[in-house]
Amino acid sequence: MAVLATKQEDPKRTVYYGTFIHTPSPTLLEVKHNCAVGVDVDSRIAFIEECPNATAIPLVANLHAWDAFDTVISDELSPGRSNFFFPGLIDTHTHASQYPNAGIFGNSTLLDWLNTYTFPLEGSFSSLDRAKHVYNRVVHRSLSHGTTAAAYYATVHVSATNLLADVCQARGQRALVGRVCMDRMSPETYRDESTESALRDTQACIDHCASIDPSGSLIRPVITPRFAPSCTVATLNALGELHQRTKHFVQTHISENHSEIELVKELFPKAKDYASVYDDAGLLSERTILAHAVHLTKDEIDLVGKRGTGVSHCPTSNTCITSGEAPVRKLLEAGIPVGLGTDVSGGYSPSILDMARHALLVSRHIAMREGPAVKLDISEALYLATMGGAKVMGLEGVVGKFEIGMEFDAMLVGLAHCQSDNGPEEASGENSEAVDVNDGPVDVFGWESWEDRVAKWVYGGDDRNVKRERSYFVLQLAWEPTIGRKADGVLAHCILADFNILCFDCSRVASCGTRPSWRDCALGIDYSLPGNVAIMEFLPRGCIGKSSKGDANLSWTFR
Ligand code: GUN
Ligand code: FE
């Protein structure tokens, strides 16, 4: 029986058991084996206990007066022992609307890239059909890489932006969703008509977010002046006033490219520098996310640090459109919170694991000029991908590490094992050399330390290493059965073929495990019941699955 099975209508407590890895500080990669983490019905971590083996889980849970709960055991999901729970990754800067252009940037640099590739694509989101298609795909793709929280730019279009908020909520991804404000320097057909209309349309998106998630526990609006050159002083001032008054987050770009910086000097002759343009408008605070910050001066770094403003480091984008190398070490030393951003489609990849890798590589390029002290190490890169991102997005103390009281946004990482059952030294013969591409590109031989396994994952891993928990945990987080779904209790039909689950009807269940006994089985998930996943059943072919409610209408047959 699958470890995720549950038969109760009410949300259930769950104990996750196995190896947990996180970076509670930039210099600490903490690895805890034989660890039982109790997650309560509100998704918060209730306890973290050492537990010698899986059979002792009930004893540990009983210490906390838990008698009924589900269990998810990392090592049961695939053979070998290089599975570990890791905090969900956080993308602090990306453009959902630009996703179709991922990889398409040629030899352009920022300003010509915007005109050639970006504005034409973004302008097409006046079509809600297009928005629906793209936004569903990009949010799903982002989740599939283990990203459980993201700060999104949409476009200027109110309806499409609101749809992005709906999609994030329906798919269970924590998000800041921003309607782009720009009232100059883009095609006339794709810009705000005036400061007043920019404010009005921004407010409409803020109101929509409040209507679908009044507490903002999952979806929050973000005030989004595209960047200084796109906005008149009047618009920047109005958005700054809105920020000061409402305390909603702000996101924008800063100092990405030399031509952009020159343009800002021309357009804002009275401002001391680029950062001051935003500061003068009241847009810099500890609730502001500045993407890039590649070429900030010392004065600007001091100002950003003084305001407590966070920076989204986007190493892939900065390389792709040849913007430069952000001085991450300098920013960190100035006390600036730093997270990672994919910046699709300046960057080509929606994966924050890729960003961690590229942040490591870019820091090494800087080190070739400035010396080894600027190099980031694995724990720092993972810290930026989780804790740093949480701080930048206002989620500090909420997600980013495994700690009692924090919410359990997490994924299960699995690495391919190529050792024999008898131990690493005895691996030989055909089986140890057979490659199952679905296990992902990282091969563990068994003799590596856990720190080395994590390093192999960071440098070589991809979405195939994110096991099914990316869906399951997200469902656990904030599942609203009536939003974006048929509310009539439709079951997802999934089959296991060649040891992998292929999903019909349900895009949220990732490939899962490699248990031979799961072959020719069906997985049923009942989305109709309140409070998260209600049923996950594995049944032999031909069986009829039933809802735990016993409602005949909810039964289904695995064909
Ligand atoms: N500056 C203004 N707009 C953009 C954008 O869409 N992407 C990037 N990378 N920089 C910008
Ligand atoms: Fe960007």
XYZ file of C-alpha atoms and ligand atoms in Angstrom:
571
model
C 0.000 0.000 0.000
C 1.221 3.384 -0.832
C 2.434 5.369 2.088
C 0.250 8.323 1.222
C -3.020 6.470 1.561
C -5.566 8.037 3.812
C -9.147 7.167 4.376
C -10.553 10.018 6.343
C -12.499 12.981 5.213
C -10.921 15.439 7.577
C -7.394 16.659 6.925
C -4.942 14.349 8.535
C -1.828 14.820 10.448
C 1.174 13.373 8.692
C 4.506 12.144 9.907
C 7.289 12.382 7.338
C 10.143 10.058 8.023
C 13.610 9.715 6.586
C 16.538 12.006 5.888
C 15.962 15.749 6.107
C 18.441 18.245 4.704
C 18.274 22.034 4.904
C 20.417 25.140 5.312
C 19.261 26.989 8.423
C 22.245 29.326 8.009
C 24.426 30.096 4.976
C 27.301 28.058 6.327
C 25.378 25.088 7.666
C 24.159 22.221 5.521
C 22.341 20.204 8.146
C 21.668 16.529 7.432
C 19.370 14.692 9.814
C 18.844 10.983 9.355
C 16.170 8.862 10.974
C 14.119 11.925 11.519
C 10.363 12.057 12.081
C 8.693 15.359 11.243
C 5.090 15.726 12.331
C 3.040 18.057 10.155
C -0.278 19.087 11.635
C -3.531 19.674 9.779
C -2.654 23.357 9.382
C 0.525 22.349 7.448
C 2.750 23.495 10.285
C 5.553 21.412 11.690
C 4.480 20.231 15.137
C 7.517 18.175 16.059
C 10.901 17.043 14.812
C 12.173 13.923 16.527
C 14.897 11.406 16.105
C 13.364 8.022 15.469
C 15.508 4.913 15.006
C 13.336 3.272 12.371
C 9.975 3.500 10.693
C 8.287 1.078 13.055
C 9.003 3.424 15.945
C 7.086 6.293 14.326
C 3.885 5.639 16.329
C 5.854 5.743 19.569
C 7.373 9.090 18.667
C 4.019 10.449 17.537
C 2.396 9.285 20.740
C 4.838 11.407 22.699
C 2.992 14.322 21.127
C -0.404 12.779 21.775
C -0.839 11.940 18.114
C -2.641 8.676 17.602
C -4.111 9.053 14.118
C -1.862 10.225 11.322
C -0.520 9.342 7.915
C 3.053 8.407 7.293
C 5.297 9.309 4.388
C 8.598 7.501 4.410
C 11.217 8.805 2.034
C 13.073 5.560 1.595
C 10.019 3.631 0.584
C 9.505 5.645 -2.524
C 12.396 4.215 -4.448
C 15.141 1.736 -3.836
C 18.416 2.912 -2.402
C 18.940 5.413 0.320
C 19.688 8.715 -1.342
C 16.267 10.173 -0.882
C 15.921 13.203 1.253
C 13.367 15.824 2.120
C 14.465 19.343 1.247
C 12.652 22.672 1.684
C 10.706 23.827 -1.364
C 12.725 26.150 -3.592
C 11.860 29.825 -3.938
C 11.940 31.814 -7.181
C 12.139 35.476 -6.216
C 11.907 36.873 -9.735
C 10.320 35.501 -12.880
C 8.038 36.590 -15.701
C 5.269 34.028 -16.146
C 4.196 35.689 -19.386
C 7.640 35.321 -20.953
C 7.809 31.555 -20.460
C 7.108 30.720 -24.136
C 10.307 32.618 -25.008
C 12.524 30.622 -22.628
C 15.714 29.960 -24.558
C 14.976 32.536 -27.233
C 17.211 35.546 -26.836
C 19.873 35.251 -29.525
C 22.701 37.711 -29.061
C 20.529 40.467 -27.702
C 21.105 42.604 -24.647
C 18.479 44.021 -22.326
C 17.027 46.990 -24.194
C 16.915 45.425 -27.660
C 15.810 42.112 -26.115
C 12.801 43.870 -24.580
C 11.759 45.374 -27.899
C 12.522 42.381 -30.089
C 11.317 39.458 -28.030
C 9.557 40.523 -24.894
C 7.038 43.266 -25.539
C 5.481 41.494 -28.551
C 4.951 38.305 -26.518
C 3.669 40.063 -23.416
C 1.316 42.159 -25.539
C -0.384 38.990 -26.749
C -1.711 38.311 -23.258
C -4.673 40.468 -24.107
C -5.940 37.038 -25.128
C -7.203 35.203 -22.070
C -6.954 31.902 -23.921
C -3.268 32.482 -24.372
C -2.873 33.496 -20.740
C -4.687 30.398 -19.541
C -2.579 28.123 -21.678
C 0.761 29.673 -20.789
C 0.117 30.335 -17.103
C -1.076 26.812 -16.395
C 1.959 25.441 -18.106
C 4.517 27.684 -16.441
C 3.177 27.251 -12.919
C 3.050 23.505 -13.400
C 6.577 23.517 -14.781
C 7.865 25.634 -11.927
C 6.325 23.273 -9.370
C 7.796 20.308 -11.170
C 11.240 21.711 -10.415
C 10.410 21.874 -6.717
C 9.581 25.579 -6.600
C 6.899 25.995 -3.967
C 6.943 29.815 -3.905
C 7.484 32.348 -6.674
C 7.339 36.097 -7.302
C 5.707 36.496 -10.699
C 5.437 39.336 -13.163
C 2.399 38.936 -15.395
C 1.649 41.662 -17.984
C -0.289 44.939 -17.979
C -3.538 43.045 -18.578
C -5.803 42.883 -15.535
C -7.784 39.788 -16.491
C -4.738 37.769 -17.451
C -2.928 38.807 -14.275
C -5.891 37.754 -12.173
C -5.948 34.476 -14.020
C -2.323 33.901 -13.067
C -3.282 34.408 -9.422
C -6.095 31.868 -9.853
C -3.748 29.362 -11.450
C -1.194 29.671 -8.653
C -3.904 29.158 -6.103
C -5.490 26.217 -7.906
C -2.120 24.539 -8.277
C -1.136 25.360 -4.721
C 1.957 27.444 -5.355
C 2.679 30.283 -2.939
C 2.957 33.396 -5.052
C 3.388 37.100 -5.298
C 1.496 38.073 -8.444
C 2.228 41.415 -10.065
C 0.477 43.324 -12.794
C 3.187 45.121 -14.756
C 2.988 48.918 -14.686
C 4.593 50.908 -17.505
C 3.457 54.111 -19.072
C 6.283 54.812 -21.481
C 8.994 53.268 -23.673
C 6.997 50.287 -24.881
C 4.701 49.913 -27.910
C 1.675 52.190 -27.625
C -0.607 49.196 -27.766
C 1.148 47.637 -24.799
C 1.397 50.171 -22.022
C -0.627 51.990 -19.381
C -2.520 54.979 -20.715
C -1.804 57.134 -17.708
C -0.735 57.137 -14.095
C -4.401 56.979 -13.115
C -5.109 53.920 -15.252
C -1.956 52.202 -13.986
C -3.112 52.767 -10.425
C -6.670 51.721 -11.135
C -5.622 48.520 -12.873
C -3.083 47.709 -10.177
C -5.799 48.147 -7.572
C -8.086 45.812 -9.531
C -5.449 43.077 -9.312
C -4.848 43.749 -5.627
C -8.579 43.437 -5.049
C -8.713 40.179 -6.956
C -5.943 38.631 -4.871
C -7.754 39.739 -1.719
C -10.958 38.163 -3.000
C -9.425 34.753 -3.643
C -7.103 34.706 -0.635
C -8.187 37.257 1.965
C -5.476 36.302 4.438
C -2.763 36.245 1.776
C -1.503 32.958 3.121
C -0.848 31.650 -0.377
C -1.442 34.413 -2.937
C -0.424 38.031 -2.440
C -0.426 40.954 -4.861
C 2.798 42.797 -5.625
C 3.074 46.366 -6.926
C 5.161 46.062 -10.088
C 6.666 49.102 -11.789
C 8.471 47.279 -14.597
C 11.667 49.312 -14.193
C 12.471 52.990 -13.960
C 12.748 53.642 -17.726
C 9.239 52.234 -18.262
C 7.604 54.553 -15.765
C 7.096 58.294 -15.536
C 8.002 59.996 -12.286
C 4.299 60.489 -11.620
C 3.625 56.773 -11.922
C 6.583 55.811 -9.746
C 5.419 58.304 -7.114
C 1.861 57.017 -7.206
C 3.003 53.424 -6.846
C 5.363 54.424 -4.043
C 2.489 56.096 -2.236
C 0.387 52.952 -2.706
C 3.231 50.872 -1.272
C 3.683 53.109 1.757
C -0.043 53.196 2.418
C -0.946 49.541 1.847
C 2.354 47.813 2.678
C 1.880 45.534 -0.304
C 5.131 44.193 -1.691
C 6.946 45.934 -4.560
C 9.056 44.278 -7.231
C 11.089 45.893 -9.960
C 14.406 45.681 -11.814
C 17.541 47.630 -11.008
C 20.956 48.186 -12.522
C 20.977 45.179 -14.789
C 22.803 46.562 -17.786
C 25.058 49.545 -18.576
C 22.839 50.997 -21.330
C 19.864 50.798 -18.994
C 21.803 52.696 -16.322
C 22.712 55.417 -18.845
C 19.071 55.627 -19.879
C 18.022 56.090 -16.259
C 20.522 58.952 -15.922
C 18.983 60.636 -18.957
C 15.392 60.077 -17.911
C 15.853 61.022 -14.258
C 18.460 63.826 -14.351
C 17.566 65.000 -10.869
C 18.093 61.657 -9.174
C 21.404 60.934 -7.475
C 21.560 57.442 -8.930
C 19.369 54.524 -10.040
C 18.544 53.312 -6.533
C 17.608 56.859 -5.557
C 15.036 56.999 -8.351
C 13.115 54.289 -6.508
C 13.928 55.641 -3.070
C 12.755 59.135 -3.992
C 9.427 57.596 -4.989
C 9.062 55.727 -1.698
C 9.517 52.370 -3.392
C 12.437 51.014 -1.376
C 11.620 49.149 1.804
C 12.094 45.765 3.406
C 9.056 44.732 1.358
C 10.691 45.474 -1.982
C 12.370 42.962 -4.302
C 15.005 44.356 -6.646
C 15.981 42.027 -9.460
C 19.582 41.912 -10.709
C 21.528 44.674 -8.877
C 24.482 43.801 -11.079
C 26.153 47.198 -11.287
C 25.143 49.006 -8.103
C 27.610 51.590 -6.795
C 28.856 51.508 -3.228
C 26.402 54.298 -2.325
C 23.541 52.354 -3.862
C 24.468 49.169 -2.018
C 24.542 51.179 1.212
C 21.127 52.666 0.476
C 19.555 49.332 -0.428
C 21.066 47.820 2.724
C 19.797 50.688 4.850
C 16.277 50.263 3.518
C 16.365 46.512 4.233
C 15.457 45.837 0.608
C 15.991 42.371 -0.850
C 17.774 41.474 -4.061
C 16.893 38.694 -6.469
C 20.089 37.345 -7.994
C 19.417 36.063 -11.508
C 22.690 34.508 -12.672
C 21.346 32.714 -15.727
C 19.593 35.752 -17.126
C 22.607 37.934 -16.425
C 24.704 35.545 -18.466
C 22.220 34.917 -21.285
C 21.576 38.551 -22.116
C 25.137 39.464 -21.164
C 24.236 41.873 -18.399
C 27.115 41.127 -16.043
C 28.033 39.330 -12.843
C 26.141 40.403 -9.740
C 28.528 40.877 -6.806
C 26.655 38.559 -4.469
C 29.383 38.400 -1.843
C 29.426 42.197 -1.636
C 25.648 42.357 -1.339
C 25.654 39.752 1.419
C 28.426 41.540 3.271
C 26.317 44.702 3.168
C 23.594 42.771 4.979
C 21.262 42.735 1.984
C 18.888 39.755 1.866
C 19.529 37.839 -1.366
C 17.407 35.178 -3.049
C 17.588 33.549 -6.456
C 15.483 34.325 -9.499
C 15.082 32.498 -12.776
C 14.078 35.705 -14.597
C 12.544 33.714 -17.415
C 12.922 34.593 -20.243
C 16.014 36.716 -19.780
C 17.064 33.376 -18.324
C 16.162 30.187 -20.142
C 15.506 27.917 -17.182
C 12.565 27.788 -14.771
C 14.622 25.778 -12.266
C 15.948 27.315 -9.066
C 18.305 24.366 -8.747
C 19.826 25.591 -12.014
C 20.047 29.077 -10.483
C 21.901 27.728 -7.451
C 24.335 26.023 -9.825
C 24.754 29.116 -11.969
C 25.193 31.329 -8.891
C 28.052 29.033 -7.909
C 29.574 29.259 -11.378
C 29.223 33.040 -11.688
C 30.840 33.487 -8.270
C 33.757 31.433 -9.554
C 34.083 33.677 -12.577
C 34.288 36.682 -10.269
C 36.811 34.766 -8.160
C 39.082 34.432 -11.182
C 39.515 38.204 -11.035
C 38.977 39.012 -7.373
C 40.205 35.977 -5.484
C 38.627 32.969 -3.807
C 36.814 34.827 -1.001
C 33.943 35.722 -3.320
C 33.205 32.097 -4.199
C 29.867 30.815 -2.954
C 29.755 27.294 -1.619
C 27.029 24.703 -1.862
C 25.390 25.547 1.447
C 25.325 29.267 0.598
C 23.784 28.614 -2.800
C 21.101 26.398 -1.252
C 20.535 28.979 1.459
C 19.886 31.600 -1.227
C 17.490 29.169 -2.933
C 15.445 28.634 0.237
C 16.024 30.806 3.307
C 17.323 33.783 1.322
C 14.348 33.620 -1.005
C 11.970 33.353 1.940
C 13.434 36.498 3.486
C 13.238 38.388 0.200
C 9.588 37.383 -0.288
C 8.499 38.174 3.265
C 8.241 34.484 4.164
C 10.936 34.434 6.798
C 9.809 32.269 9.685
C 7.139 30.732 7.444
C 9.060 28.511 5.022
C 12.641 27.781 3.958
C 13.788 25.316 6.600
C 12.464 22.538 8.792
C 11.667 24.021 12.163
C 8.806 23.606 14.598
C 6.047 26.094 13.867
C 7.051 26.651 10.254
C 4.954 25.518 7.319
C 5.971 22.360 5.579
C 6.731 23.431 2.001
C 9.016 20.665 0.914
C 9.984 18.266 -1.781
C 11.387 14.808 -1.806
C 14.644 14.567 -3.708
C 15.698 11.178 -5.003
C 19.046 10.349 -6.565
C 19.740 7.292 -8.677
C 21.557 4.491 -6.955
C 23.888 2.328 -8.927
C 25.260 0.216 -6.120
C 24.371 -3.411 -5.562
C 22.214 -4.495 -2.649
C 25.355 -5.879 -1.058
C 26.986 -2.514 -0.744
C 28.928 -0.039 -2.792
C 32.066 -2.065 -3.266
C 30.245 -5.015 -4.740
C 28.448 -3.226 -7.490
C 29.126 -5.103 -10.657
C 27.455 -6.707 -13.587
C 24.611 -5.586 -15.771
C 22.241 -4.269 -13.139
C 24.615 -1.772 -11.623
C 25.285 -0.309 -15.037
C 21.722 -0.126 -16.275
C 20.459 3.425 -16.526
C 16.840 4.313 -15.936
C 16.580 7.841 -17.265
C 13.567 8.487 -15.075
C 15.769 8.238 -12.003
C 17.453 11.448 -13.110
C 20.983 12.259 -14.148
C 22.770 11.953 -10.785
C 24.373 8.593 -10.025
C 25.196 7.770 -6.421
C 27.653 4.958 -5.913
C 27.023 4.655 -2.217
C 30.374 5.668 -0.817
C 29.772 9.411 -1.082
C 29.171 11.445 2.072
C 25.768 13.092 2.279
C 27.375 16.481 1.707
C 28.870 15.090 -1.488
C 25.528 13.638 -2.553
C 23.963 17.067 -2.132
C 26.799 18.621 -4.150
C 26.181 16.070 -6.919
C 22.499 16.984 -6.875
C 23.191 20.721 -7.024
C 25.632 20.424 -9.916
C 23.953 17.608 -11.810
C 20.315 17.279 -10.761
C 17.108 18.231 -12.507
C 13.358 17.860 -12.170
C 13.563 14.074 -12.417
C 15.115 14.172 -8.973
C 12.029 15.865 -7.545
C 9.810 12.988 -6.556
C 6.053 12.990 -6.279
C 6.002 15.062 -3.120
C 6.189 18.145 -5.204
C 2.552 17.536 -5.905
C 1.552 15.974 -2.706
C 2.992 18.627 -0.464
C 1.549 21.360 -2.532
C -1.826 19.748 -2.216
C -1.236 19.578 1.474
C -0.472 23.229 1.654
C -3.541 24.934 0.520
C -5.864 22.837 -1.465
C -9.092 24.481 -2.366
C -11.177 21.827 -4.024
C -13.599 24.210 -5.623
C -11.100 26.476 -7.288
C -9.987 25.708 -10.794
C -11.345 22.211 -10.577
C -14.525 20.404 -11.159
C -16.190 20.519 -7.784
C -18.144 17.370 -8.357
C -15.611 14.960 -7.059
C -13.893 13.935 -10.232
C -11.125 11.522 -9.566
C -7.812 11.695 -11.252
C -7.008 8.609 -13.224
C -3.427 7.669 -13.329
C -1.653 4.582 -14.436
C 1.689 3.186 -13.698
C 3.429 2.190 -16.850
C 6.954 0.970 -16.906
C 7.256 1.830 -13.270
C 6.162 5.412 -13.750
C 2.895 7.056 -13.128
C 1.493 8.795 -16.133
C -1.295 11.133 -15.307
C -4.533 11.709 -17.079
C -6.847 14.339 -15.801
C -4.413 15.376 -13.157
C -1.340 17.384 -13.840
C -0.344 17.565 -10.235
C 0.948 14.087 -9.650
C 4.537 13.635 -10.547
C 6.244 10.449 -11.519
C 6.662 8.404 -8.488
C 8.865 5.694 -7.233
C 10.069 2.608 -8.942
C 8.418 -0.163 -7.056
C 7.905 -3.223 -9.187
C 4.844 -4.051 -7.148
C 3.221 -0.853 -8.302
C 3.258 -1.962 -11.879
C -0.133 -2.272 -13.476
C -1.683 -0.341 -10.691
C -3.868 2.688 -10.599
C -3.621 5.666 -8.351
C -6.825 7.394 -7.380
C -6.949 10.807 -5.884
C -10.152 12.326 -4.664
C -9.962 16.078 -4.975
C -13.512 16.574 -3.886
C -13.082 16.199 -0.191
C -12.342 19.232 1.890
C -8.912 19.686 3.315
C -6.318 18.312 0.988
C -5.733 14.904 -0.430
C -8.260 12.421 0.710
C -7.478 9.233 -1.098
C -4.436 7.845 -2.714
C -5.019 4.237 -3.526
C -2.947 1.810 -5.464
C -5.080 -0.872 -7.011
C -4.464 -3.674 -9.467
C -5.657 -3.282 -13.031
C -9.384 -3.816 -13.384
C -10.174 -2.826 -9.830
C -12.759 -0.261 -8.962
C -11.639 2.545 -6.707
C -14.076 4.265 -4.430
C -14.133 7.495 -2.576
C -13.803 7.219 1.149
C -17.247 8.772 1.297
C -18.579 5.581 -0.218
C -20.355 7.669 -2.774
C -21.051 5.529 -5.813
C -20.698 8.558 -8.068
C -17.126 8.865 -7.105
C -16.106 5.369 -8.027
C -13.863 4.844 -10.971
C -12.379 2.029 -12.919
C -8.823 1.660 -13.933
C -8.767 0.812 -17.599
N 13.943 45.154 -17.273
C 12.725 45.613 -17.609
N 11.920 44.611 -17.981
C 12.629 43.496 -17.879
C 12.327 42.131 -18.139
O 11.224 41.757 -18.535
N 13.327 41.264 -17.901
C 14.550 41.645 -17.461
N 15.469 40.725 -17.247
N 14.853 42.913 -17.233
C 13.902 43.822 -17.438
Fe 13.104 40.279 -14.989
